[in-house]
PDB file of C-alpha atoms in Angstrom:
ATOM      1  CA  UNK P   1     -36.385  -3.616  46.785  1.00  0.00           C
ATOM      2  CA  UNK P   2     -36.491  -1.227  49.623  1.00  0.00           C
ATOM      3  CA  UNK P   3     -37.333  -4.080  51.991  1.00  0.00           C
ATOM      4  CA  UNK P   4     -34.169  -5.922  51.107  1.00  0.00           C
ATOM      5  CA  UNK P   5     -31.549  -2.960  51.897  1.00  0.00           C
ATOM      6  CA  UNK P   6     -31.175  -3.882  55.719  1.00  0.00           C
ATOM      7  CA  UNK P   7     -30.463  -7.815  54.583  1.00  0.00           C
ATOM      8  CA  UNK P   8     -28.107  -6.603  51.721  1.00  0.00           C
ATOM      9  CA  UNK P   9     -26.624  -4.472  54.532  1.00  0.00           C
ATOM     10  CA  UNK P  10     -25.803  -7.355  56.812  1.00  0.00           C
ATOM     11  CA  UNK P  11     -24.516  -9.409  54.221  1.00  0.00           C
ATOM     12  CA  UNK P  12     -21.931  -6.743  53.277  1.00  0.00           C
ATOM     13  CA  UNK P  13     -21.218  -5.795  56.826  1.00  0.00           C
ATOM     14  CA  UNK P  14     -20.574  -9.177  57.811  1.00  0.00           C
ATOM     15  CA  UNK P  15     -17.737  -9.727  55.381  1.00  0.00           C
ATOM     16  CA  UNK P  16     -15.559  -7.084  57.240  1.00  0.00           C
ATOM     17  CA  UNK P  17     -13.925  -9.638  59.556  1.00  0.00           C
ATOM     18  CA  UNK P  18     -13.297 -12.005  56.624  1.00  0.00           C
ATOM     19  CA  UNK P  19     -11.662  -9.297  54.784  1.00  0.00           C
ATOM     20  CA  UNK P  20      -9.511  -8.050  57.766  1.00  0.00           C
ATOM     21  CA  UNK P  21      -8.410 -11.700  57.978  1.00  0.00           C
ATOM     22  CA  UNK P  22      -7.305 -11.829  54.388  1.00  0.00           C
ATOM     23  CA  UNK P  23      -5.592  -8.318  54.771  1.00  0.00           C
ATOM     24  CA  UNK P  24      -3.912  -8.132  58.206  1.00  0.00           C
ATOM     25  CA  UNK P  25      -1.227 -10.999  57.636  1.00  0.00           C
ATOM     26  CA  UNK P  26       0.430  -8.576  55.154  1.00  0.00           C
ATOM     27  CA  UNK P  27      -0.257  -5.253  56.858  1.00  0.00           C
ATOM     28  CA  UNK P  28      -0.571  -3.361  60.070  1.00  0.00           C
ATOM     29  CA  UNK P  29      -4.168  -2.711  61.159  1.00  0.00           C
ATOM     30  CA  UNK P  30      -4.094   1.298  61.467  1.00  0.00           C
ATOM     31  CA  UNK P  31      -2.242   1.353  58.132  1.00  0.00           C
ATOM     32  CA  UNK P  32      -4.873  -0.895  56.502  1.00  0.00           C
ATOM     33  CA  UNK P  33      -7.653   1.394  57.540  1.00  0.00           C
ATOM     34  CA  UNK P  34      -5.559   4.617  56.579  1.00  0.00           C
ATOM     35  CA  UNK P  35      -5.091   3.103  52.932  1.00  0.00           C
ATOM     36  CA  UNK P  36      -8.632   1.783  52.736  1.00  0.00           C
ATOM     37  CA  UNK P  37     -10.145   5.319  53.599  1.00  0.00           C
ATOM     38  CA  UNK P  38      -7.950   7.015  51.573  1.00  0.00           C
ATOM     39  CA  UNK P  39      -9.085   4.819  48.506  1.00  0.00           C
ATOM     40  CA  UNK P  40     -12.614   5.311  49.628  1.00  0.00           C
ATOM     41  CA  UNK P  41     -12.198   9.060  49.597  1.00  0.00           C
ATOM     42  CA  UNK P  42     -11.222   8.922  45.754  1.00  0.00           C
ATOM     43  CA  UNK P  43     -14.018   6.839  45.075  1.00  0.00           C
ATOM     44  CA  UNK P  44     -16.435   9.144  46.841  1.00  0.00           C
ATOM     45  CA  UNK P  45     -15.000  12.162  45.128  1.00  0.00           C
ATOM     46  CA  UNK P  46     -15.548  10.492  41.819  1.00  0.00           C
ATOM     47  CA  UNK P  47     -19.171   9.677  42.620  1.00  0.00           C
ATOM     48  CA  UNK P  48     -19.660  13.229  43.818  1.00  0.00           C
ATOM     49  CA  UNK P  49     -18.486  14.639  40.442  1.00  0.00           C
ATOM     50  CA  UNK P  50     -20.545  11.920  38.437  1.00  0.00           C
ATOM     51  CA  UNK P  51     -23.892  12.559  40.435  1.00  0.00           C
ATOM     52  CA  UNK P  52     -23.239  16.204  41.142  1.00  0.00           C
ATOM     53  CA  UNK P  53     -23.911  15.764  44.673  1.00  0.00           C
ATOM     54  CA  UNK P  54     -24.623  19.045  46.734  1.00  0.00           C
ATOM     55  CA  UNK P  55     -21.953  19.927  49.427  1.00  0.00           C
ATOM     56  CA  UNK P  56     -23.230  20.421  52.915  1.00  0.00           C
ATOM     57  CA  UNK P  57     -22.878  23.698  55.034  1.00  0.00           C
ATOM     58  CA  UNK P  58     -19.563  24.025  56.966  1.00  0.00           C
ATOM     59  CA  UNK P  59     -21.698  23.203  60.043  1.00  0.00           C
ATOM     60  CA  UNK P  60     -23.318  20.160  58.513  1.00  0.00           C
ATOM     61  CA  UNK P  61     -19.729  19.063  57.148  1.00  0.00           C
ATOM     62  CA  UNK P  62     -18.312  19.312  60.723  1.00  0.00           C
ATOM     63  CA  UNK P  63     -21.240  17.037  62.121  1.00  0.00           C
ATOM     64  CA  UNK P  64     -20.347  14.342  59.542  1.00  0.00           C
ATOM     65  CA  UNK P  65     -16.722  14.645  60.436  1.00  0.00           C
ATOM     66  CA  UNK P  66     -17.656  13.774  63.875  1.00  0.00           C
ATOM     67  CA  UNK P  67     -19.772  10.914  62.692  1.00  0.00           C
ATOM     68  CA  UNK P  68     -16.681   9.656  60.771  1.00  0.00           C
ATOM     69  CA  UNK P  69     -14.615   9.644  64.026  1.00  0.00           C
ATOM     70  CA  UNK P  70     -17.037   7.750  65.804  1.00  0.00           C
ATOM     71  CA  UNK P  71     -18.671   5.189  63.300  1.00  0.00           C
ATOM     72  CA  UNK P  72     -15.547   4.575  61.339  1.00  0.00           C
ATOM     73  CA  UNK P  73     -12.337   5.924  63.366  1.00  0.00           C
ATOM     74  CA  UNK P  74     -13.344   4.748  66.802  1.00  0.00           C
ATOM     75  CA  UNK P  75     -15.338   1.656  65.902  1.00  0.00           C
ATOM     76  CA  UNK P  76     -12.948   0.371  63.158  1.00  0.00           C
ATOM     77  CA  UNK P  77      -9.698   1.431  64.976  1.00  0.00           C
ATOM     78  CA  UNK P  78     -10.897   0.012  68.271  1.00  0.00           C
ATOM     79  CA  UNK P  79     -11.818  -3.437  66.960  1.00  0.00           C
ATOM     80  CA  UNK P  80      -8.499  -3.787  64.948  1.00  0.00           C
ATOM     81  CA  UNK P  81      -6.507  -2.529  67.914  1.00  0.00           C
ATOM     82  CA  UNK P  82      -8.039  -4.864  70.412  1.00  0.00           C
ATOM     83  CA  UNK P  83      -7.526  -7.750  67.864  1.00  0.00           C
ATOM     84  CA  UNK P  84      -3.849  -6.529  67.649  1.00  0.00           C
ATOM     85  CA  UNK P  85      -3.595  -6.544  71.289  1.00  0.00           C
ATOM     86  CA  UNK P  86      -4.285 -10.345  71.436  1.00  0.00           C
ATOM     87  CA  UNK P  87      -7.967  -9.928  72.482  1.00  0.00           C
ATOM     88  CA  UNK P  88      -9.722 -12.896  70.530  1.00  0.00           C
ATOM     89  CA  UNK P  89     -11.794 -11.736  67.695  1.00  0.00           C
ATOM     90  CA  UNK P  90     -14.737 -13.799  69.293  1.00  0.00           C
ATOM     91  CA  UNK P  91     -14.679 -11.909  72.537  1.00  0.00           C
ATOM     92  CA  UNK P  92     -14.226  -8.524  70.612  1.00  0.00           C
ATOM     93  CA  UNK P  93     -17.277  -9.270  68.619  1.00  0.00           C
ATOM     94  CA  UNK P  94     -19.268 -10.262  71.773  1.00  0.00           C
ATOM     95  CA  UNK P  95     -18.574  -6.862  73.665  1.00  0.00           C
ATOM     96  CA  UNK P  96     -19.459  -5.016  70.418  1.00  0.00           C
ATOM     97  CA  UNK P  97     -22.355  -7.081  70.238  1.00  0.00           C
ATOM     98  CA  UNK P  98     -23.774  -4.931  73.046  1.00  0.00           C
ATOM     99  CA  UNK P  99     -24.386  -2.137  70.375  1.00  0.00           C
ATOM    100  CA  UNK P 100     -28.176  -2.796  69.840  1.00  0.00           C
ATOM    101  CA  UNK P 101     -29.083  -2.744  73.305  1.00  0.00           C
ATOM    102  CA  UNK P 102     -26.800   0.408  74.190  1.00  0.00           C
ATOM    103  CA  UNK P 103     -28.150   2.200  71.261  1.00  0.00           C
ATOM    104  CA  UNK P 104     -31.641   1.487  72.244  1.00  0.00           C
ATOM    105  CA  UNK P 105     -31.087   2.707  75.849  1.00  0.00           C
ATOM    106  CA  UNK P 106     -29.373   5.936  74.492  1.00  0.00           C
ATOM    107  CA  UNK P 107     -32.227   6.440  71.903  1.00  0.00           C
ATOM    108  CA  UNK P 108     -34.733   6.185  74.855  1.00  0.00           C
ATOM    109  CA  UNK P 109     -32.930   8.570  77.021  1.00  0.00           C
ATOM    110  CA  UNK P 110     -31.646  11.113  74.419  1.00  0.00           C
ATOM    111  CA  UNK P 111     -34.078  10.954  71.352  1.00  0.00           C
ATOM    112  CA  UNK P 112     -37.148   9.919  73.563  1.00  0.00           C
ATOM    113  CA  UNK P 113     -37.989   6.967  71.434  1.00  0.00           C
ATOM    114  CA  UNK P 114     -39.942   4.640  73.307  1.00  0.00           C
ATOM    115  CA  UNK P 115     -39.583   0.821  72.695  1.00  0.00           C
ATOM    116  CA  UNK P 116     -42.441  -1.708  72.928  1.00  0.00           C
ATOM    117  CA  UNK P 117     -41.955  -4.460  75.384  1.00  0.00           C
ATOM    118  CA  UNK P 118     -41.386  -6.980  72.350  1.00  0.00           C
ATOM    119  CA  UNK P 119     -38.733  -4.976  71.213  1.00  0.00           C
ATOM    120  CA  UNK P 120     -36.927  -5.073  74.459  1.00  0.00           C
ATOM    121  CA  UNK P 121     -37.540  -8.669  74.603  1.00  0.00           C
ATOM    122  CA  UNK P 122     -36.153  -8.969  70.969  1.00  0.00           C
ATOM    123  CA  UNK P 123     -32.880  -7.161  71.782  1.00  0.00           C
ATOM    124  CA  UNK P 124     -32.162  -9.256  74.811  1.00  0.00           C
ATOM    125  CA  UNK P 125     -33.237 -12.254  72.816  1.00  0.00           C
ATOM    126  CA  UNK P 126     -30.706 -11.282  70.070  1.00  0.00           C
ATOM    127  CA  UNK P 127     -27.962 -10.460  72.447  1.00  0.00           C
ATOM    128  CA  UNK P 128     -28.309 -13.957  74.134  1.00  0.00           C
ATOM    129  CA  UNK P 129     -28.248 -15.545  70.539  1.00  0.00           C
ATOM    130  CA  UNK P 130     -25.039 -13.750  69.721  1.00  0.00           C
ATOM    131  CA  UNK P 131     -23.483 -14.690  73.015  1.00  0.00           C
ATOM    132  CA  UNK P 132     -24.297 -18.356  72.345  1.00  0.00           C
ATOM    133  CA  UNK P 133     -22.671 -18.248  68.865  1.00  0.00           C
ATOM    134  CA  UNK P 134     -19.467 -16.620  69.966  1.00  0.00           C
ATOM    135  CA  UNK P 135     -19.081 -18.583  73.341  1.00  0.00           C
ATOM    136  CA  UNK P 136     -19.596 -21.762  71.371  1.00  0.00           C
ATOM    137  CA  UNK P 137     -16.397 -20.825  69.280  1.00  0.00           C
ATOM    138  CA  UNK P 138     -14.338 -20.174  72.488  1.00  0.00           C
ATOM    139  CA  UNK P 139     -14.809 -23.336  74.054  1.00  0.00           C
ATOM    140  CA  UNK P 140     -11.279 -24.577  75.259  1.00  0.00           C
ATOM    141  CA  UNK P 141      -9.523 -21.275  74.327  1.00  0.00           C
ATOM    142  CA  UNK P 142      -7.260 -19.821  77.136  1.00  0.00           C
ATOM    143  CA  UNK P 143      -6.333 -16.043  76.751  1.00  0.00           C
ATOM    144  CA  UNK P 144      -5.543 -12.998  78.687  1.00  0.00           C
ATOM    145  CA  UNK P 145      -7.404  -9.824  78.517  1.00  0.00           C
ATOM    146  CA  UNK P 146      -5.072  -6.869  78.386  1.00  0.00           C
ATOM    147  CA  UNK P 147      -6.242  -3.632  79.734  1.00  0.00           C
ATOM    148  CA  UNK P 148      -5.462  -1.618  76.765  1.00  0.00           C
ATOM    149  CA  UNK P 149      -7.404  -4.196  74.627  1.00  0.00           C
ATOM    150  CA  UNK P 150     -10.380  -3.957  76.762  1.00  0.00           C
ATOM    151  CA  UNK P 151     -10.213   0.058  76.631  1.00  0.00           C
ATOM    152  CA  UNK P 152     -10.004  -0.334  72.713  1.00  0.00           C
ATOM    153  CA  UNK P 153     -12.993  -2.440  72.260  1.00  0.00           C
ATOM    154  CA  UNK P 154     -15.099  -0.477  74.641  1.00  0.00           C
ATOM    155  CA  UNK P 155     -14.008   2.765  72.673  1.00  0.00           C
ATOM    156  CA  UNK P 156     -15.335   0.876  69.535  1.00  0.00           C
ATOM    157  CA  UNK P 157     -18.626   0.014  71.153  1.00  0.00           C
ATOM    158  CA  UNK P 158     -19.320   3.543  72.296  1.00  0.00           C
ATOM    159  CA  UNK P 159     -18.283   4.817  69.158  1.00  0.00           C
ATOM    160  CA  UNK P 160     -20.496   3.095  67.039  1.00  0.00           C
ATOM    161  CA  UNK P 161     -23.588   3.617  69.239  1.00  0.00           C
ATOM    162  CA  UNK P 162     -23.031   7.183  69.734  1.00  0.00           C
ATOM    163  CA  UNK P 163     -22.229   7.724  66.036  1.00  0.00           C
ATOM    164  CA  UNK P 164     -25.535   6.151  65.101  1.00  0.00           C
ATOM    165  CA  UNK P 165     -27.534   8.182  67.175  1.00  0.00           C
ATOM    166  CA  UNK P 166     -25.358  11.525  66.107  1.00  0.00           C
ATOM    167  CA  UNK P 167     -26.064  10.632  62.656  1.00  0.00           C
ATOM    168  CA  UNK P 168     -29.888  10.437  63.397  1.00  0.00           C
ATOM    169  CA  UNK P 169     -29.800  13.783  65.128  1.00  0.00           C
ATOM    170  CA  UNK P 170     -27.528  15.905  62.822  1.00  0.00           C
ATOM    171  CA  UNK P 171     -27.354  13.942  59.468  1.00  0.00           C
ATOM    172  CA  UNK P 172     -30.709  14.849  58.175  1.00  0.00           C
ATOM    173  CA  UNK P 173     -31.041  16.544  54.865  1.00  0.00           C
ATOM    174  CA  UNK P 174     -27.169  15.981  54.067  1.00  0.00           C
ATOM    175  CA  UNK P 175     -26.458  14.414  50.722  1.00  0.00           C
ATOM    176  CA  UNK P 176     -25.366  10.901  51.409  1.00  0.00           C
ATOM    177  CA  UNK P 177     -22.213  11.149  49.028  1.00  0.00           C
ATOM    178  CA  UNK P 178     -20.876  14.383  50.300  1.00  0.00           C
ATOM    179  CA  UNK P 179     -21.749  13.520  53.859  1.00  0.00           C
ATOM    180  CA  UNK P 180     -19.837  10.313  53.661  1.00  0.00           C
ATOM    181  CA  UNK P 181     -16.863  12.109  51.947  1.00  0.00           C
ATOM    182  CA  UNK P 182     -16.384  14.179  55.008  1.00  0.00           C
ATOM    183  CA  UNK P 183     -16.829  11.139  57.586  1.00  0.00           C
ATOM    184  CA  UNK P 184     -14.103   9.375  55.715  1.00  0.00           C
ATOM    185  CA  UNK P 185     -11.855  12.768  55.634  1.00  0.00           C
ATOM    186  CA  UNK P 186     -11.894  12.780  59.356  1.00  0.00           C
ATOM    187  CA  UNK P 187     -11.234   8.953  59.482  1.00  0.00           C
ATOM    188  CA  UNK P 188      -8.406   9.460  57.034  1.00  0.00           C
ATOM    189  CA  UNK P 189      -6.645  12.060  59.377  1.00  0.00           C
ATOM    190  CA  UNK P 190      -7.162  10.268  62.627  1.00  0.00           C
ATOM    191  CA  UNK P 191      -5.764   6.752  61.054  1.00  0.00           C
ATOM    192  CA  UNK P 192      -2.924   8.668  59.466  1.00  0.00           C
ATOM    193  CA  UNK P 193      -2.045   9.855  62.751  1.00  0.00           C
ATOM    194  CA  UNK P 194      -2.394   6.592  64.634  1.00  0.00           C
ATOM    195  CA  UNK P 195      -0.184   4.861  61.815  1.00  0.00           C
ATOM    196  CA  UNK P 196       2.649   7.415  62.166  1.00  0.00           C
ATOM    197  CA  UNK P 197       2.592   7.126  65.984  1.00  0.00           C
ATOM    198  CA  UNK P 198       2.291   3.429  66.688  1.00  0.00           C
ATOM    199  CA  UNK P 199       3.242   1.510  63.408  1.00  0.00           C
ATOM    200  CA  UNK P 200       6.199   0.907  61.174  1.00  0.00           C
ATOM    201  CA  UNK P 201       4.294   1.324  57.950  1.00  0.00           C
ATOM    202  CA  UNK P 202       5.652  -2.021  56.445  1.00  0.00           C
ATOM    203  CA  UNK P 203       3.467  -3.458  53.815  1.00  0.00           C
ATOM    204  CA  UNK P 204       3.632  -6.663  51.688  1.00  0.00           C
ATOM    205  CA  UNK P 205       1.353  -6.145  48.408  1.00  0.00           C
ATOM    206  CA  UNK P 206       0.154  -9.912  48.528  1.00  0.00           C
ATOM    207  CA  UNK P 207      -2.712 -10.495  46.163  1.00  0.00           C
ATOM    208  CA  UNK P 208      -4.779 -11.380  49.113  1.00  0.00           C
ATOM    209  CA  UNK P 209      -4.060  -7.876  50.564  1.00  0.00           C
ATOM    210  CA  UNK P 210      -5.113  -6.334  47.289  1.00  0.00           C
ATOM    211  CA  UNK P 211      -8.221  -8.278  46.892  1.00  0.00           C
ATOM    212  CA  UNK P 212      -9.254  -7.578  50.503  1.00  0.00           C
ATOM    213  CA  UNK P 213      -8.584  -4.118  50.213  1.00  0.00           C
ATOM    214  CA  UNK P 214     -10.718  -3.374  46.993  1.00  0.00           C
ATOM    215  CA  UNK P 215     -13.572  -5.576  48.839  1.00  0.00           C
ATOM    216  CA  UNK P 216     -13.075  -3.543  51.992  1.00  0.00           C
ATOM    217  CA  UNK P 217     -13.306  -0.358  49.818  1.00  0.00           C
ATOM    218  CA  UNK P 218     -16.223  -0.873  47.390  1.00  0.00           C
ATOM    219  CA  UNK P 219     -18.236  -3.503  49.439  1.00  0.00           C
ATOM    220  CA  UNK P 220     -17.818  -2.196  52.966  1.00  0.00           C
ATOM    221  CA  UNK P 221     -16.800   1.481  52.919  1.00  0.00           C
ATOM    222  CA  UNK P 222     -18.831   2.482  49.808  1.00  0.00           C
ATOM    223  CA  UNK P 223     -21.775  -0.266  49.621  1.00  0.00           C
ATOM    224  CA  UNK P 224     -22.463  -1.043  53.181  1.00  0.00           C
ATOM    225  CA  UNK P 225     -22.007   2.491  54.705  1.00  0.00           C
ATOM    226  CA  UNK P 226     -24.288   4.207  52.236  1.00  0.00           C
ATOM    227  CA  UNK P 227     -26.992   1.713  53.065  1.00  0.00           C
ATOM    228  CA  UNK P 228     -26.405   2.125  56.841  1.00  0.00           C
ATOM    229  CA  UNK P 229     -26.642   5.941  56.278  1.00  0.00           C
ATOM    230  CA  UNK P 230     -29.932   5.358  54.381  1.00  0.00           C
ATOM    231  CA  UNK P 231     -31.353   3.002  56.886  1.00  0.00           C
ATOM    232  CA  UNK P 232     -30.655   5.490  59.848  1.00  0.00           C
ATOM    233  CA  UNK P 233     -32.281   8.171  57.970  1.00  0.00           C
ATOM    234  CA  UNK P 234     -35.540   6.239  57.264  1.00  0.00           C
ATOM    235  CA  UNK P 235     -35.932   4.402  60.529  1.00  0.00           C
ATOM    236  CA  UNK P 236     -35.949   4.280  64.006  1.00  0.00           C
ATOM    237  CA  UNK P 237     -32.236   3.705  65.407  1.00  0.00           C
ATOM    238  CA  UNK P 238     -33.167   0.949  67.563  1.00  0.00           C
ATOM    239  CA  UNK P 239     -34.660  -1.155  64.619  1.00  0.00           C
ATOM    240  CA  UNK P 240     -31.591  -0.298  62.579  1.00  0.00           C
ATOM    241  CA  UNK P 241     -29.344  -1.218  65.399  1.00  0.00           C
ATOM    242  CA  UNK P 242     -31.008  -4.677  65.656  1.00  0.00           C
ATOM    243  CA  UNK P 243     -29.775  -5.690  62.353  1.00  0.00           C
ATOM    244  CA  UNK P 244     -26.284  -5.655  63.797  1.00  0.00           C
ATOM    245  CA  UNK P 245     -27.345  -8.809  65.904  1.00  0.00           C
ATOM    246  CA  UNK P 246     -27.254 -10.608  62.639  1.00  0.00           C
ATOM    247  CA  UNK P 247     -23.728  -9.884  61.671  1.00  0.00           C
ATOM    248  CA  UNK P 248     -21.797 -12.204  64.107  1.00  0.00           C
ATOM    249  CA  UNK P 249     -23.896 -15.378  63.225  1.00  0.00           C
ATOM    250  CA  UNK P 250     -23.462 -14.655  59.581  1.00  0.00           C
ATOM    251  CA  UNK P 251     -19.876 -14.017  59.882  1.00  0.00           C
ATOM    252  CA  UNK P 252     -19.645 -17.492  61.441  1.00  0.00           C
ATOM    253  CA  UNK P 253     -21.246 -19.139  58.804  1.00  0.00           C
ATOM    254  CA  UNK P 254     -19.049 -17.335  56.128  1.00  0.00           C
ATOM    255  CA  UNK P 255     -15.794 -18.446  58.009  1.00  0.00           C
ATOM    256  CA  UNK P 256     -17.249 -21.923  58.136  1.00  0.00           C
ATOM    257  CA  UNK P 257     -17.618 -21.810  54.520  1.00  0.00           C
ATOM    258  CA  UNK P 258     -14.487 -20.032  53.539  1.00  0.00           C
ATOM    259  CA  UNK P 259     -11.987 -21.138  56.167  1.00  0.00           C
ATOM    260  CA  UNK P 260     -13.418 -24.631  57.257  1.00  0.00           C
ATOM    261  CA  UNK P 261     -13.988 -23.255  60.776  1.00  0.00           C
ATOM    262  CA  UNK P 262     -15.983 -25.509  63.230  1.00  0.00           C
ATOM    263  CA  UNK P 263     -19.557 -24.960  63.264  1.00  0.00           C
ATOM    264  CA  UNK P 264     -21.153 -26.725  66.313  1.00  0.00           C
ATOM    265  CA  UNK P 265     -24.876 -27.194  67.113  1.00  0.00           C
ATOM    266  CA  UNK P 266     -24.616 -24.769  69.774  1.00  0.00           C
ATOM    267  CA  UNK P 267     -23.658 -22.115  67.362  1.00  0.00           C
ATOM    268  CA  UNK P 268     -26.507 -23.083  65.030  1.00  0.00           C
ATOM    269  CA  UNK P 269     -28.920 -22.744  68.162  1.00  0.00           C
ATOM    270  CA  UNK P 270     -27.506 -19.229  68.822  1.00  0.00           C
ATOM    271  CA  UNK P 271     -28.016 -18.269  65.293  1.00  0.00           C
ATOM    272  CA  UNK P 272     -31.705 -19.470  65.655  1.00  0.00           C
ATOM    273  CA  UNK P 273     -32.268 -17.367  68.770  1.00  0.00           C
ATOM    274  CA  UNK P 274     -30.657 -14.310  67.147  1.00  0.00           C
ATOM    275  CA  UNK P 275     -32.844 -14.335  64.041  1.00  0.00           C
ATOM    276  CA  UNK P 276     -35.898 -14.778  66.502  1.00  0.00           C
ATOM    277  CA  UNK P 277     -34.709 -11.862  68.530  1.00  0.00           C
ATOM    278  CA  UNK P 278     -34.296  -9.542  65.461  1.00  0.00           C
ATOM    279  CA  UNK P 279     -37.724 -10.689  64.240  1.00  0.00           C
ATOM    280  CA  UNK P 280     -39.370  -9.720  67.527  1.00  0.00           C
ATOM    281  CA  UNK P 281     -37.741  -6.178  67.439  1.00  0.00           C
ATOM    282  CA  UNK P 282     -38.761  -5.484  63.602  1.00  0.00           C
ATOM    283  CA  UNK P 283     -42.176  -6.957  64.087  1.00  0.00           C
ATOM    284  CA  UNK P 284     -43.176  -5.352  67.370  1.00  0.00           C
ATOM    285  CA  UNK P 285     -45.694  -2.525  66.989  1.00  0.00           C
ATOM    286  CA  UNK P 286     -44.430   0.977  66.816  1.00  0.00           C
ATOM    287  CA  UNK P 287     -44.554   3.079  70.062  1.00  0.00           C
ATOM    288  CA  UNK P 288     -45.081   6.855  69.977  1.00  0.00           C
ATOM    289  CA  UNK P 289     -42.212   9.055  71.309  1.00  0.00           C
ATOM    290  CA  UNK P 290     -42.848  10.060  74.908  1.00  0.00           C
TER     291      UNK P 290
END
């Protein structure tokens, strides 16, 4: 069962774009994230009471709030803002797709985790596969990259990469439930401020929005995030990060199934290359820390 955790995580995480696609026609992005995180806080508070989870020290709670600002607020806020500022979702995913490589480089520099040459090869192959998948969906499209959109997506990339390393360094020993509670607490505060500053707060409570919100809360913010924190605690961050390469190809398959979007042979080739790349990262022999 433990071996299935990464694949369940990828399946859940890949549905984030699908949930956003159902929700965003009826609500503004920062407000969507604010309501989503507020609901998630209530769910985690209930879980903490049921399982009598131990609360972290003030210092560790502060570390978890920093993780929340990086992994949730910066990443999700940056991605949603970039798409709002008319950066195509494929281009956004392509830039954020650099995360496993960036995380591997950072973990080598900061945590002194050495990578086997097969892992580097797998990371590059995984990135190449993601590029093939996403570029196959951008053929014939014309778009303008706004500077603010580029800044937003780069902030998202930096946030998820640094946040993963920060959690590995400072999240050990913190209960997953109470740690996640403080992560979402800082996210609620930041999304509330962004909503107040930049959005109107208008909401159309359409059934698609309600269904998407419920899935984003229970499937993503509860299920996927708890699995991610567990994976970071149990494994090397570079190996954990490599699973993110599987997200865009799986999202493409889900969009093809749910929205009848085009799935070309080039996209299928990219999916195959991505899977091989992730396999190389996971099957490479472990290398001791330098």
